[in-house]
Coordinates of C-alpha atoms in Angstrom, one line a residue:
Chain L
X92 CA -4.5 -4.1 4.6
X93 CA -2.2 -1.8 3.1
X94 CA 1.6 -2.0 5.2
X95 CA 2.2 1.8 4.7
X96 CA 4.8 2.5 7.7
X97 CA 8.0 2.9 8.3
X98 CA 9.3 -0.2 10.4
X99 CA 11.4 -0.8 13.5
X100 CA 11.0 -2.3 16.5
X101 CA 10.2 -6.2 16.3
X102 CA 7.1 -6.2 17.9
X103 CA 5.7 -3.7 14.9
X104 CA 7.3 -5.9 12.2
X105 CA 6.4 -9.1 12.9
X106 CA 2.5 -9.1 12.3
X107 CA 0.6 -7.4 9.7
X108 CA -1.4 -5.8 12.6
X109 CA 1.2 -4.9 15.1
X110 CA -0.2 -3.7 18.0
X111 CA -3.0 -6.4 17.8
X112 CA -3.0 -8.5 20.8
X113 CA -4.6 -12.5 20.5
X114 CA -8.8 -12.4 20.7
X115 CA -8.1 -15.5 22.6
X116 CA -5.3 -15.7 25.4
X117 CA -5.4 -11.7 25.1
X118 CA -2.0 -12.2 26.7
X119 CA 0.5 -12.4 23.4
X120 CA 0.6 -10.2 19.8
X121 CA -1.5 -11.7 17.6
X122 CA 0.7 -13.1 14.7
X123 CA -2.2 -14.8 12.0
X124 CA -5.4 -12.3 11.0
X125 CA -8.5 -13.5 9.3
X126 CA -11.0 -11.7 7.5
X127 CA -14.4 -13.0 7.8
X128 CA -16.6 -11.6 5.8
X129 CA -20.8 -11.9 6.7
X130 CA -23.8 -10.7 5.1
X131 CA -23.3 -7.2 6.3
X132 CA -19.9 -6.7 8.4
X133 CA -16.6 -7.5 7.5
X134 CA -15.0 -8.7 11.2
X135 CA -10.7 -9.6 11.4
X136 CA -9.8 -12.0 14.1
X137 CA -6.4 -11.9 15.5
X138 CA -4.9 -15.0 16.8
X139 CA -1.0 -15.6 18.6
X140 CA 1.2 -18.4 17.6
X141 CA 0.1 -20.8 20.6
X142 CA -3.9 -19.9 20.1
X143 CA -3.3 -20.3 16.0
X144 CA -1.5 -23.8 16.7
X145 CA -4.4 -25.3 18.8
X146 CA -6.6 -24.0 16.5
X147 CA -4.5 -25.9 13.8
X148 CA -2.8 -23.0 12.0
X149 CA 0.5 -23.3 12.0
X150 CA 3.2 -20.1 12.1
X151 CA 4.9 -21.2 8.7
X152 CA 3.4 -19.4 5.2
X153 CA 3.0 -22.3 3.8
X154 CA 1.2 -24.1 5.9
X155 CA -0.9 -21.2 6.9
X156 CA -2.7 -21.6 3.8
X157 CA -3.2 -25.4 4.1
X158 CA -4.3 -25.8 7.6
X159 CA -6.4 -22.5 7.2
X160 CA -8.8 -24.0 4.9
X161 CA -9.7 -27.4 6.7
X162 CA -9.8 -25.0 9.8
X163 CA -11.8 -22.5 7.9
X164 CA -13.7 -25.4 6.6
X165 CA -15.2 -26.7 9.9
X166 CA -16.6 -23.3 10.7
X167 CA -18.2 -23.1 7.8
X168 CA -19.9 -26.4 8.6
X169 CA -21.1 -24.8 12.1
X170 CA -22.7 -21.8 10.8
X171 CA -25.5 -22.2 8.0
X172 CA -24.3 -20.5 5.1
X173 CA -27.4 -19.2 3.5
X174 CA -26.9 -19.7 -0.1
X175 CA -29.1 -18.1 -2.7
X176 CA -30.2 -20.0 -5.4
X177 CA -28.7 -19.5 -8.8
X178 CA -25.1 -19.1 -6.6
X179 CA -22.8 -22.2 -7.0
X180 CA -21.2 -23.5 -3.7
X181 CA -17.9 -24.9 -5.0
X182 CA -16.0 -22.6 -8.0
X183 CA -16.0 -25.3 -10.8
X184 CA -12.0 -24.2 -11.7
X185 CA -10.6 -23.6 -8.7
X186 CA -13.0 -25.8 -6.1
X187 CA -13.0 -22.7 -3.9
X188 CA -15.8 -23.4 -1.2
X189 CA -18.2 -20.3 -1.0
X190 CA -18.2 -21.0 3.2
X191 CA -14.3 -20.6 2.3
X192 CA -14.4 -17.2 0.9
X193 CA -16.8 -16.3 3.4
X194 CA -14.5 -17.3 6.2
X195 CA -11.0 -16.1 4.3
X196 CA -12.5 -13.0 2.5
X197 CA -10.3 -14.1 -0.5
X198 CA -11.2 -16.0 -3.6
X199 CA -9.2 -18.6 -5.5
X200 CA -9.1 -17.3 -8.9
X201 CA -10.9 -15.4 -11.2
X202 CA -13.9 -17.7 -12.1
X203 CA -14.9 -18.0 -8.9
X204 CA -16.3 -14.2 -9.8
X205 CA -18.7 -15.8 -12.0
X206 CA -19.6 -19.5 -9.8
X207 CA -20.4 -16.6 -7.1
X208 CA -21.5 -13.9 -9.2
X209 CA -25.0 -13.7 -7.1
X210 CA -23.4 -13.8 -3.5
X211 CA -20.6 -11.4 -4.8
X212 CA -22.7 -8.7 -6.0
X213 CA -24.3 -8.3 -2.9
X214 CA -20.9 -8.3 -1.4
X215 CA -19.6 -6.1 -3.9
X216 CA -23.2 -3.9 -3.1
X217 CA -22.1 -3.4 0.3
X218 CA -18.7 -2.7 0.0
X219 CA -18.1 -0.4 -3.0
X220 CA -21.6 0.5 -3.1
X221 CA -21.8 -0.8 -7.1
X222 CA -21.0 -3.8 -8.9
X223 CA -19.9 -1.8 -12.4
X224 CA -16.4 -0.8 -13.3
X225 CA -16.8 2.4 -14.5
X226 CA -12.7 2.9 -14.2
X227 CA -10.1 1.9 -16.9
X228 CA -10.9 -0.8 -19.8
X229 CA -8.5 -3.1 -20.3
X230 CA -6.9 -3.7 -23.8
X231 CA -5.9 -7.4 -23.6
X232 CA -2.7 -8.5 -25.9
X233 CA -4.1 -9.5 -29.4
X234 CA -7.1 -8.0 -28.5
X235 CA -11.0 -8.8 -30.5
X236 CA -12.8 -5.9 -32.1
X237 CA -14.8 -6.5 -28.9
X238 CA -12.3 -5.0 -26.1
X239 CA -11.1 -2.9 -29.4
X240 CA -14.5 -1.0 -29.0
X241 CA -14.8 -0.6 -25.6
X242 CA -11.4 0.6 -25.1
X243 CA -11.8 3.3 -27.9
X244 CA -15.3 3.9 -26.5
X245 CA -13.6 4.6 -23.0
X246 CA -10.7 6.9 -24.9
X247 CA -13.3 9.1 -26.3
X248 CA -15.1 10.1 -22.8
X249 CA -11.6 10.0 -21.2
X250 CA -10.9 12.6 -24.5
X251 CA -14.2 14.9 -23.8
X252 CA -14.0 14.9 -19.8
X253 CA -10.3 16.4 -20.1
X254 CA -11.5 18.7 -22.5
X255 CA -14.1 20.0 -20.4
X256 CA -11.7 20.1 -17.4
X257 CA -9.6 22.1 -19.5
X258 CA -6.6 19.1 -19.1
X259 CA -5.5 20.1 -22.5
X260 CA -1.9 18.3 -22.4
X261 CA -4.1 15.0 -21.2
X262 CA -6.5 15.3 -23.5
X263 CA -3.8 15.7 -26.8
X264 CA -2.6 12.9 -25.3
X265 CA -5.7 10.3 -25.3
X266 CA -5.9 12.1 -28.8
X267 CA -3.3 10.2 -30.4
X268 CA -4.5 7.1 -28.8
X269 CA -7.5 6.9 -30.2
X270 CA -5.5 7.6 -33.7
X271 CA -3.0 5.0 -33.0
X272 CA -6.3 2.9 -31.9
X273 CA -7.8 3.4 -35.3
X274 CA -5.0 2.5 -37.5
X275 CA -5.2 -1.1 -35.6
X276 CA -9.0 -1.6 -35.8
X277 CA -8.9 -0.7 -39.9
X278 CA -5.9 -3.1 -40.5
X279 CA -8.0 -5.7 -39.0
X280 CA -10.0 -5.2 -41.4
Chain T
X82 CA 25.6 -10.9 -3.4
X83 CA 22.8 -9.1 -5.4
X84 CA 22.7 -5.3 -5.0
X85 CA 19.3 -3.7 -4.5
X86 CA 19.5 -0.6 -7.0
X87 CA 18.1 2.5 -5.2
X88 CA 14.5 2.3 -5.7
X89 CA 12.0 3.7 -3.3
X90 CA 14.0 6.7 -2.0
X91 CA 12.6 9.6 -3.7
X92 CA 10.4 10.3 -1.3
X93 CA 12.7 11.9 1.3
X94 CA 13.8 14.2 -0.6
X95 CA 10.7 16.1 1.0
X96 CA 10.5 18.1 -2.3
X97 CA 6.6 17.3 -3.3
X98 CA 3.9 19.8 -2.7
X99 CA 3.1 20.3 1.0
X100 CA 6.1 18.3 2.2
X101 CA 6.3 19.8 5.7
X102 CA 2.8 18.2 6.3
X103 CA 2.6 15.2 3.8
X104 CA 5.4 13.0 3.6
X105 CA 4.8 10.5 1.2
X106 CA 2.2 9.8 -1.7
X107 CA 1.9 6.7 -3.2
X108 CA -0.4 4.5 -5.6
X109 CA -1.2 0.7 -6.1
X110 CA -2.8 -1.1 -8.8
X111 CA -3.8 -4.8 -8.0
X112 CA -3.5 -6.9 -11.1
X113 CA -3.8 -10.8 -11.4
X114 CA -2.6 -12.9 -14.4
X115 CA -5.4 -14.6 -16.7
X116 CA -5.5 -18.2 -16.0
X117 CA -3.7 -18.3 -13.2
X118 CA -4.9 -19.2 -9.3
X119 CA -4.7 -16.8 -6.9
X120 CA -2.7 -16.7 -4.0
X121 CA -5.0 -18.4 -1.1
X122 CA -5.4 -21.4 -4.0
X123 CA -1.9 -21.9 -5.6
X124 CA 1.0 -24.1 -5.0
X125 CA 4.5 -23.5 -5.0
X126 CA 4.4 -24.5 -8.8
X127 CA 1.7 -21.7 -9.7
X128 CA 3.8 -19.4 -7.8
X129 CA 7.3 -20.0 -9.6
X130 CA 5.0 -20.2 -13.0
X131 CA 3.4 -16.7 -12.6
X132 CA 7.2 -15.4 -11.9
X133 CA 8.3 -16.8 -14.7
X134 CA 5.1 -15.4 -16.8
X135 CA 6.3 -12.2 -15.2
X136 CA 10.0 -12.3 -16.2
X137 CA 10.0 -13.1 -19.2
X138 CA 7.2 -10.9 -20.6
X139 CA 9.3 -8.0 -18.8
X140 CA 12.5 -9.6 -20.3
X141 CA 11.4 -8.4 -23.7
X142 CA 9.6 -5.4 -23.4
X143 CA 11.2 -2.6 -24.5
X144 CA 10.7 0.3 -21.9
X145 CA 10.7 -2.8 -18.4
X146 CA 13.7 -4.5 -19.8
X147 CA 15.8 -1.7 -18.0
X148 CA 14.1 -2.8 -14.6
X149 CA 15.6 -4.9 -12.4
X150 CA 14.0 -8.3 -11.4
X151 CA 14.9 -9.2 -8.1
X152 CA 13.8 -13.3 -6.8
X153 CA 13.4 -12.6 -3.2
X154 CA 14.6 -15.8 -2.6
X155 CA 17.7 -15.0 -4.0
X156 CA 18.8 -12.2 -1.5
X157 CA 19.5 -12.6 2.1
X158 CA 17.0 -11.9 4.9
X159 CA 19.3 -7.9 6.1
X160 CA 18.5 -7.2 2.6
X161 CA 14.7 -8.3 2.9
X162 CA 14.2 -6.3 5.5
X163 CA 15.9 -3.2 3.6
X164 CA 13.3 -3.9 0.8
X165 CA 10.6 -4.3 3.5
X166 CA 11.5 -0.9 5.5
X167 CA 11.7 0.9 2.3
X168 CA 7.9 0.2 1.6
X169 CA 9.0 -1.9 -1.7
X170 CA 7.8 -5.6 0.0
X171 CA 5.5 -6.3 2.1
X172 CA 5.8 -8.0 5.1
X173 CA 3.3 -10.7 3.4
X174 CA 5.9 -10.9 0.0
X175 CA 9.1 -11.3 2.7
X176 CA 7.1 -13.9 4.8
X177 CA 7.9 -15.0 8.5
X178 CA 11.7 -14.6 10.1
X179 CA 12.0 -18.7 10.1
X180 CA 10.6 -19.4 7.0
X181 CA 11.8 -16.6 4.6
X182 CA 9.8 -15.7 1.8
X183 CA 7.7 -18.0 -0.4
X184 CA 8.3 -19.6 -3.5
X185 CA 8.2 -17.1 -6.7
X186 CA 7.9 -13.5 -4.6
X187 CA 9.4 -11.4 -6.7
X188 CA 10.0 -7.8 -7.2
X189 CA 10.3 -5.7 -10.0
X190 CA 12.2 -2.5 -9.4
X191 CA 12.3 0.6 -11.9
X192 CA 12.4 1.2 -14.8
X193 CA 12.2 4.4 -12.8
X194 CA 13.4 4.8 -9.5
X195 CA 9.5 5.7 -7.8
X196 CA 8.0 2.4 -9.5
X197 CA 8.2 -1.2 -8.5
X198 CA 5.9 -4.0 -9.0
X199 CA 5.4 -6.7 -6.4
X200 CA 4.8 -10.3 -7.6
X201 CA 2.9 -12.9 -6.0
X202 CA 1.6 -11.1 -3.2
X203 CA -1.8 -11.2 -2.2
X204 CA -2.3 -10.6 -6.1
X205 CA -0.3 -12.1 -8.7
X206 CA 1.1 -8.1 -9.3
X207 CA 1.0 -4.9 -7.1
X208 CA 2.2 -2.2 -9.0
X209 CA 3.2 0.6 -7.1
X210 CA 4.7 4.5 -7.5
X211 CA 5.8 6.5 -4.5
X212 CA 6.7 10.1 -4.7
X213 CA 7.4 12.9 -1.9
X214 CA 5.0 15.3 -0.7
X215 CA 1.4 15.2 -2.5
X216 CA 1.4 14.4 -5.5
X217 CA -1.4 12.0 -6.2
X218 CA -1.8 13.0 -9.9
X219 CA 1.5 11.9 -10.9
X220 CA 1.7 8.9 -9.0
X221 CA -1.7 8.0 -10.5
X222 CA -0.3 8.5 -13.9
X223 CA 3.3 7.1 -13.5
X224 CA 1.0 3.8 -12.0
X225 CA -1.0 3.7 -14.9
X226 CA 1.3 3.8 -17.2
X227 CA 3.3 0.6 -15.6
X228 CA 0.1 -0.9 -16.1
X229 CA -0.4 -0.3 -19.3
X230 CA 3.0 -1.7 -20.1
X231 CA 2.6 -4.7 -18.2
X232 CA -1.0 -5.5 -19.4
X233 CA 0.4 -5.1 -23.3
X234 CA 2.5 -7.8 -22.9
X235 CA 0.6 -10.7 -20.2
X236 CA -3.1 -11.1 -20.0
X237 CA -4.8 -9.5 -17.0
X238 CA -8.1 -11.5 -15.4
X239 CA -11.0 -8.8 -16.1
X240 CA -14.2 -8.8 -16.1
X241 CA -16.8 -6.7 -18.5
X242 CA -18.7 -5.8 -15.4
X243 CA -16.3 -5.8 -12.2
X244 CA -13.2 -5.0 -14.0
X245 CA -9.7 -5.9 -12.6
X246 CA -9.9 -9.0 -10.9
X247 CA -8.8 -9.4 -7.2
X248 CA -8.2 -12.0 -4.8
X249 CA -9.8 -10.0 -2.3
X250 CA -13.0 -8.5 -3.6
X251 CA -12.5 -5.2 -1.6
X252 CA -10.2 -4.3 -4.3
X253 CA -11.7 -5.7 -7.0
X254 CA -12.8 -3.0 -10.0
X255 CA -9.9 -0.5 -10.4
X256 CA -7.5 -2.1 -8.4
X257 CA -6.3 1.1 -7.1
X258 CA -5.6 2.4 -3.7
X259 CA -4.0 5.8 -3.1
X260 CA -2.8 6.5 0.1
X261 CA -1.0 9.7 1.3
X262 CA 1.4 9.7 4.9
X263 CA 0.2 13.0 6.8
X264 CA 1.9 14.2 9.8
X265 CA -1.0 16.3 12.2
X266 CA 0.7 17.2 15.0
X267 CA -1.4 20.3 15.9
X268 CA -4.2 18.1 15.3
X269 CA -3.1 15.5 17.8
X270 CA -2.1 18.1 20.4
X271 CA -5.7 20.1 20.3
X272 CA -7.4 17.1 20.2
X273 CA -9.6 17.3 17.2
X274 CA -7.6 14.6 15.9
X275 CA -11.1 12.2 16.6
X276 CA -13.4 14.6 14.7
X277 CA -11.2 14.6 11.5
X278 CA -10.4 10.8 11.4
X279 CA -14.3 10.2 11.9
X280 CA -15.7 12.1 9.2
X281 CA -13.1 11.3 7.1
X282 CA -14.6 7.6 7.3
X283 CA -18.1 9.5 6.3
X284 CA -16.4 10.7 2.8
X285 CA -15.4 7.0 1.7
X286 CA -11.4 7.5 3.1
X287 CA -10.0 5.4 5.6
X288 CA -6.9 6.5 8.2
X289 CA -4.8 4.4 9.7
X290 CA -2.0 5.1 12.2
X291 CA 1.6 4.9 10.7
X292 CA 1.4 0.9 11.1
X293 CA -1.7 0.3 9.9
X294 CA -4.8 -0.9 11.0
X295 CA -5.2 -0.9 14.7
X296 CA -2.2 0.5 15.6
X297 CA -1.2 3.0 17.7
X298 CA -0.3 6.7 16.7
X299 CA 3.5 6.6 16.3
X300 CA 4.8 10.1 15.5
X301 CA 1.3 11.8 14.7
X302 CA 2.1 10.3 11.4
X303 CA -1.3 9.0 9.5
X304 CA -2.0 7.5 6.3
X305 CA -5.0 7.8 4.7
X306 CA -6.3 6.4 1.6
X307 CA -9.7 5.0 -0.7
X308 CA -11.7 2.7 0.7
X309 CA -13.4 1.8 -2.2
X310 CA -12.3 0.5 -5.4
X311 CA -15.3 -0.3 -7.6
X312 CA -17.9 2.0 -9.7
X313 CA -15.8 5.8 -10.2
X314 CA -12.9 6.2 -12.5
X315 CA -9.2 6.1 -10.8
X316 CA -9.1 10.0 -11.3
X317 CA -12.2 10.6 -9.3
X318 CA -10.5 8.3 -6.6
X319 CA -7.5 10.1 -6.8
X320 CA -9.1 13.5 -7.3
X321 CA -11.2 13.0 -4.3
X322 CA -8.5 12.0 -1.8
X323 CA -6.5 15.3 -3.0
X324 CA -9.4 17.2 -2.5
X325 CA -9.7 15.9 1.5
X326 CA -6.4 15.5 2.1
X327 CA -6.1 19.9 1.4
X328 CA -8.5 20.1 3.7
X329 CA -6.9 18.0 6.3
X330 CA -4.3 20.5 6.2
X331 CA -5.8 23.3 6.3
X332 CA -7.2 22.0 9.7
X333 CA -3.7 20.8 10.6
X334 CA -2.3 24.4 9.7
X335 CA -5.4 26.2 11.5
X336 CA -4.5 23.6 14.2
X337 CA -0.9 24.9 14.6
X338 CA -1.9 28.6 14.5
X339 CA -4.4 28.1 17.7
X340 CA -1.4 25.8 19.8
X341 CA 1.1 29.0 19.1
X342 CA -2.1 31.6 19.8
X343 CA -3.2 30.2 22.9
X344 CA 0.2 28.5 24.3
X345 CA 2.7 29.6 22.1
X346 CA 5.5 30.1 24.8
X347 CA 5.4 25.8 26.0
X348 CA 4.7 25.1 21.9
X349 CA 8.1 26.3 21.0
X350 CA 9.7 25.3 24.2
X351 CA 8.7 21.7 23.3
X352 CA 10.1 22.3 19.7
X353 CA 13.4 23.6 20.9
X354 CA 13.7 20.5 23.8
X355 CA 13.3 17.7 20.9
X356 CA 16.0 19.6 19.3
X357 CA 18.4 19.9 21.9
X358 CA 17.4 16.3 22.6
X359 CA 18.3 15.0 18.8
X360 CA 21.0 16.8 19.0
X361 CA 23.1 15.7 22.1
X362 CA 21.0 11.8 23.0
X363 CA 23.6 8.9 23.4
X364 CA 20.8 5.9 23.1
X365 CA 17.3 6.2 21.2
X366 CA 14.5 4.4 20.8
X367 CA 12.7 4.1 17.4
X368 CA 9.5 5.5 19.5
X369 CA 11.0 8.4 21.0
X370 CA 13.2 9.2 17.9
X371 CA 9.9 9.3 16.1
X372 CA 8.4 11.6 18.9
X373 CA 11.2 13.8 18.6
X374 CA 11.2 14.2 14.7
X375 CA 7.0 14.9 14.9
X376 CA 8.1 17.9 17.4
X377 CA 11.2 19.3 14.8
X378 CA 8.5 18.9 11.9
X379 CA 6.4 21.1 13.8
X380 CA 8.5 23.6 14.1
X381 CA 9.6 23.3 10.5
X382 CA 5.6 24.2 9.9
X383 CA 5.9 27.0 12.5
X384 CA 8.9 28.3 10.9
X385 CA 10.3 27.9 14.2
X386 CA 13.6 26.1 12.6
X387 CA 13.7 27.4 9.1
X388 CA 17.4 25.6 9.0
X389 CA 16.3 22.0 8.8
X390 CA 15.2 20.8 6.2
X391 CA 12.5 18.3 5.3
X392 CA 14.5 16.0 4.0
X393 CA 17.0 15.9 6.8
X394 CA 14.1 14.8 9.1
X395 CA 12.9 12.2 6.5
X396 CA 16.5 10.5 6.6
X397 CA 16.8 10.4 10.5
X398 CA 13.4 8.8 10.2
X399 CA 14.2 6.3 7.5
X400 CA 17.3 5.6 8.3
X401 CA 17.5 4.4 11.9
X402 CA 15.3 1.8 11.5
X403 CA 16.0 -1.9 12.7
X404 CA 17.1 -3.3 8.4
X405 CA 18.9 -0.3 7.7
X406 CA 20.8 0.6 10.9
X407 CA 22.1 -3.0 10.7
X408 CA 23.3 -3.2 7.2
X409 CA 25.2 0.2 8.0
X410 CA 26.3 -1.6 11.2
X411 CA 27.9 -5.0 9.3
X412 CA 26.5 -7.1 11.8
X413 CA 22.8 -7.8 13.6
X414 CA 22.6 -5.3 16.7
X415 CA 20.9 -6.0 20.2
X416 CA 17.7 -4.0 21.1
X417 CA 20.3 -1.7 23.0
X418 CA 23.2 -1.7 20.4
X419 CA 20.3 -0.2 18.3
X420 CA 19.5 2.1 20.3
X421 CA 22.9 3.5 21.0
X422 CA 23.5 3.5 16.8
X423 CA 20.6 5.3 16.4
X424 CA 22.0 8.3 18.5
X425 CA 25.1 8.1 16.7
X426 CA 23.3 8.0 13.5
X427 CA 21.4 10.9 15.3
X428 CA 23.6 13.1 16.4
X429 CA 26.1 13.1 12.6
X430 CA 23.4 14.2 10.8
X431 CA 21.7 16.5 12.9
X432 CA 24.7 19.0 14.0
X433 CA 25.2 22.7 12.7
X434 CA 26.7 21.6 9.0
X435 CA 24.7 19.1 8.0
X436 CA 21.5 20.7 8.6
X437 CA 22.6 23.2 6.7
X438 CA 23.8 21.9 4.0
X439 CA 20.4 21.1 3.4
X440 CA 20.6 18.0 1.3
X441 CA 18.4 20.0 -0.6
X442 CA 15.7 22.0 0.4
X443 CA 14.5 24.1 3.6
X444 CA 10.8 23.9 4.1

């Protein structure tokens, strides 16, 4: 959820979702939001400070977090999670449940991408449509001839495409970073 | 007491391409730091760690050592608020009135005055770039290259196949999400407000009212952005949202044409009532204040005003809200004390000489 507007009046500040009310009382703003994310839908529940506290969330940031998970948890115990083989249910760094993610819509750190990898790319399927970066390659510091490659290899079709769209300035440019990029590969060598 | 430098405020200048329709452009990048858990999974420990990570890679870097790195923790909550209102925090990075924000959430403001980086928000770093009018391309690049700085001197989690790592895997890939702040008046008032917002779901954009998600329309003000973030390069994001958003205003111009065609006698009465209205009110709400501005803007687009400016209309906006009215104020205000400061604020900055002074540029 991206917080793009201008802000004022309390009841528009204070949640992330202002004019949300609670999915449960339906009487007050809804203060805590989570993302659930299911095979095919991605559904946000809205919940108010009373509704969130008997469900065992609690108001402070904190302990959002904490009491989120155990209560995150026990739904993930009442619904089967379906769980291809080949897909890990824990994230072997970060212990990240997959019922978890599926309940938060957030992951725990970057390996869970690869304990989930199958699950993920279906995920990744539905929303984005594709499961390839085809945007910018990162050029780690002290980087291996590896990510040296692929960066220059991106450079070059970033170098052609402006060319062909005439983005001359750009293209100069990308030009002198593939040079610069080629000085460092050779004094690896 | 900390001062927070003047980052963020470019914007209303209303000088950007299209500013009588767009009012803001701006571009994210979500980045997360190799190694590190992300937010859902850390501890107040991780948190303080990554901001360290953060501040001292920026500490000796030649072109972000001219930034300024501001511990959220060390400010107080008026000027939280300030950061939050001028679209540099989140409300998530601020965290709840009782509780404040939490350990390690950081900002990073400058080097130049349209960037800023968030730290240990729902990602470990949101870079961002805002810019008046449309002006996707350049926020795009000014974004990038903050990116490029900050990757060159701490490890970014990537992956060879899904790219930049997120916690949320709807941003996973590029990271990037461009959003532009439209006003559509004529839009809202024919009613084909509906048909635009639904197809522009169709072409892979999402609009959300001025609050976000779910909420109401407040001042016919929309922001729409990418939905995706995965499998096309940021400039066919970015290239593809430019190319919608001109159409969207084209239809918002067309729009405005057929209200003064078919009712053009009540179209600029209403124009010339909000005026009058801004002009001479002793109390304001932040809703009707915003009602009143969307009215002035369209008649900025009609050239029904061509002495206000843009940027005139920006400040009454940006400037009466809750953070900002208060600091000006010295002291915290009552919803009514607000309201009465607001008109003040109003009614100095919207007579004869200051909207003619311009502050810079007549749409």
């Amino acid at each position: 959820m991206e917080n793009y507007g201008l802000m004022e009046e309390e009841q528009l500040v204070s949640g992330k979702h202002p004019a949300t009310m609670c999915d449960v009382c339906k009487a007050n703003k809804a203060i805590v939001h989570v993302t659930q994310i299911t095979e095919d839908k991605i559904i946000t529940s809205h919940f108010c400070t009373a509704c969130a506290n008997s469900k065992g969330i609690s108001h402070a940031d904190k302990s959002i977090k904490s009491s989120l998970y155990h209560f995150l948890e026990e739904l993930g115990e009442e619904t089967d999670l379906v769980v291809e083989s080949g897909t890990k249910k824990n994230c072997s760094f970060c212990g990240m449940k997959l019922g978890e993610f599926r309940r938060t819509g957030r992951l725990g750190c970057s390996h869970c991408y690869t304990d989930f990898d199958t699950y993920l790319r279906k995920i990744l399927k539905k929303i984005h449509g594709s499961t390839q970066h085809t945007g910018k390659v990162y050029l780690p510091p002290n980087p291996n001839s590896y990510e040296l490659e692929q960066k220059m290899k991106f450079l070059k079709n970033g170098m052609n495409r402006a060319v062909t769209r005439e983005e001359f300035e750009k293209a100069a440019m990308l030009r002198d970073e593939i040079v610069k990029m080629e000085l460092i590969i050779n004094g690896d060598q | 007491m900390k001062t927070i430098p003047p980052v963020g405020l470019d914007w209303l200048a209303g000088t950007g391409e299209c500013s009588e329709v767009v009012l803001s452009t701006r571009v994210r990048l979500a980045r997360n730091l190799q190694g590190s858990l992300f937010g859902v999974r850390d501890t107040d420990r991780d948190r303080e760690s990554v901001r360290e990570k953060v501040q001292t890679a920026i500490g000796g870097h030649p072109s972000l050592v001219e930034s300024v790195f501001l511990d959220l923790n060390s400010i107080n909550r008026l000027q939280q608020r300030i950061l939050l209102e001028r679209r540099l925090a989140s409300s998530e990075l601020i965290g709840e009135e009782e509780t404040g924000p939490a350990k390690g959430s950081a900002l990073i403001l400058g080097p130049k005055d349209c960037s800023s980086v968030m730290v240990n928000e729902e990602d470990h770093l949101r870079i961002q770039t805002m810019l008046s009018g449309l002006q996707l391309k350049k926020a795009w690049n000014l974004a990038d290259e903050m990116d490029e700085e900050l990757g060159g001197v701490m490890p970014f989690a990537y992956h060879n196949e899904f790219g930049f790592l997120t916690s949320c895997p709807t941003n996973v890939g590029s990271g990037l999400r461009a959003s532009v702040l439209v006003h559509l008046p004529g839009l809202v008032l024919t009613n084909e407000i509906g048909k635009v917002l639904e197809s522009l779901g169709q072409l892979g954009l999402i609009a959300r009212g001025l609050y976000g998600e779910g909420s109401k329309i407040v001042g016919n003000c929309f922001q729409i952005s990418n939905q995706t973030t995965l499998g096309r390069i940021e400039e066919d994001l970015v290239d593809h949202l430019e190319d919608i958003i001109r159409r969207v205003i084209g239809y918002e111009e067309e729009a405005q044409q057929v209200l003064m065609r078919e009712d053009g006698n009540m179209t600029e009465d209403k124009v010339w009532r909000a005026y009058g209205t801004l002009e001479h009110s002793r109390s304001l709400s932040f809703l009707e204040l915003m009602d009143l501005l969307s009215r002035v803007r369209l008649g900025i687009g009609l050239k029904l005003l061509p002495q206000v400016s843009v940027y005139t209309l920006n400040k009454l906006m940006f400037f009466t809200q809750k953070a900002h009215l208060e600091e000006a104020a010295g002291r915290g205000l009552t919803s009514g004390e607000r309201d009465l400061h607001r008109a003040t604020y109003v009614r100095k900055n919207f007579d004869g000489t200051n909207i003619l002074d311009g502050g810079g540029q007549t749409a």
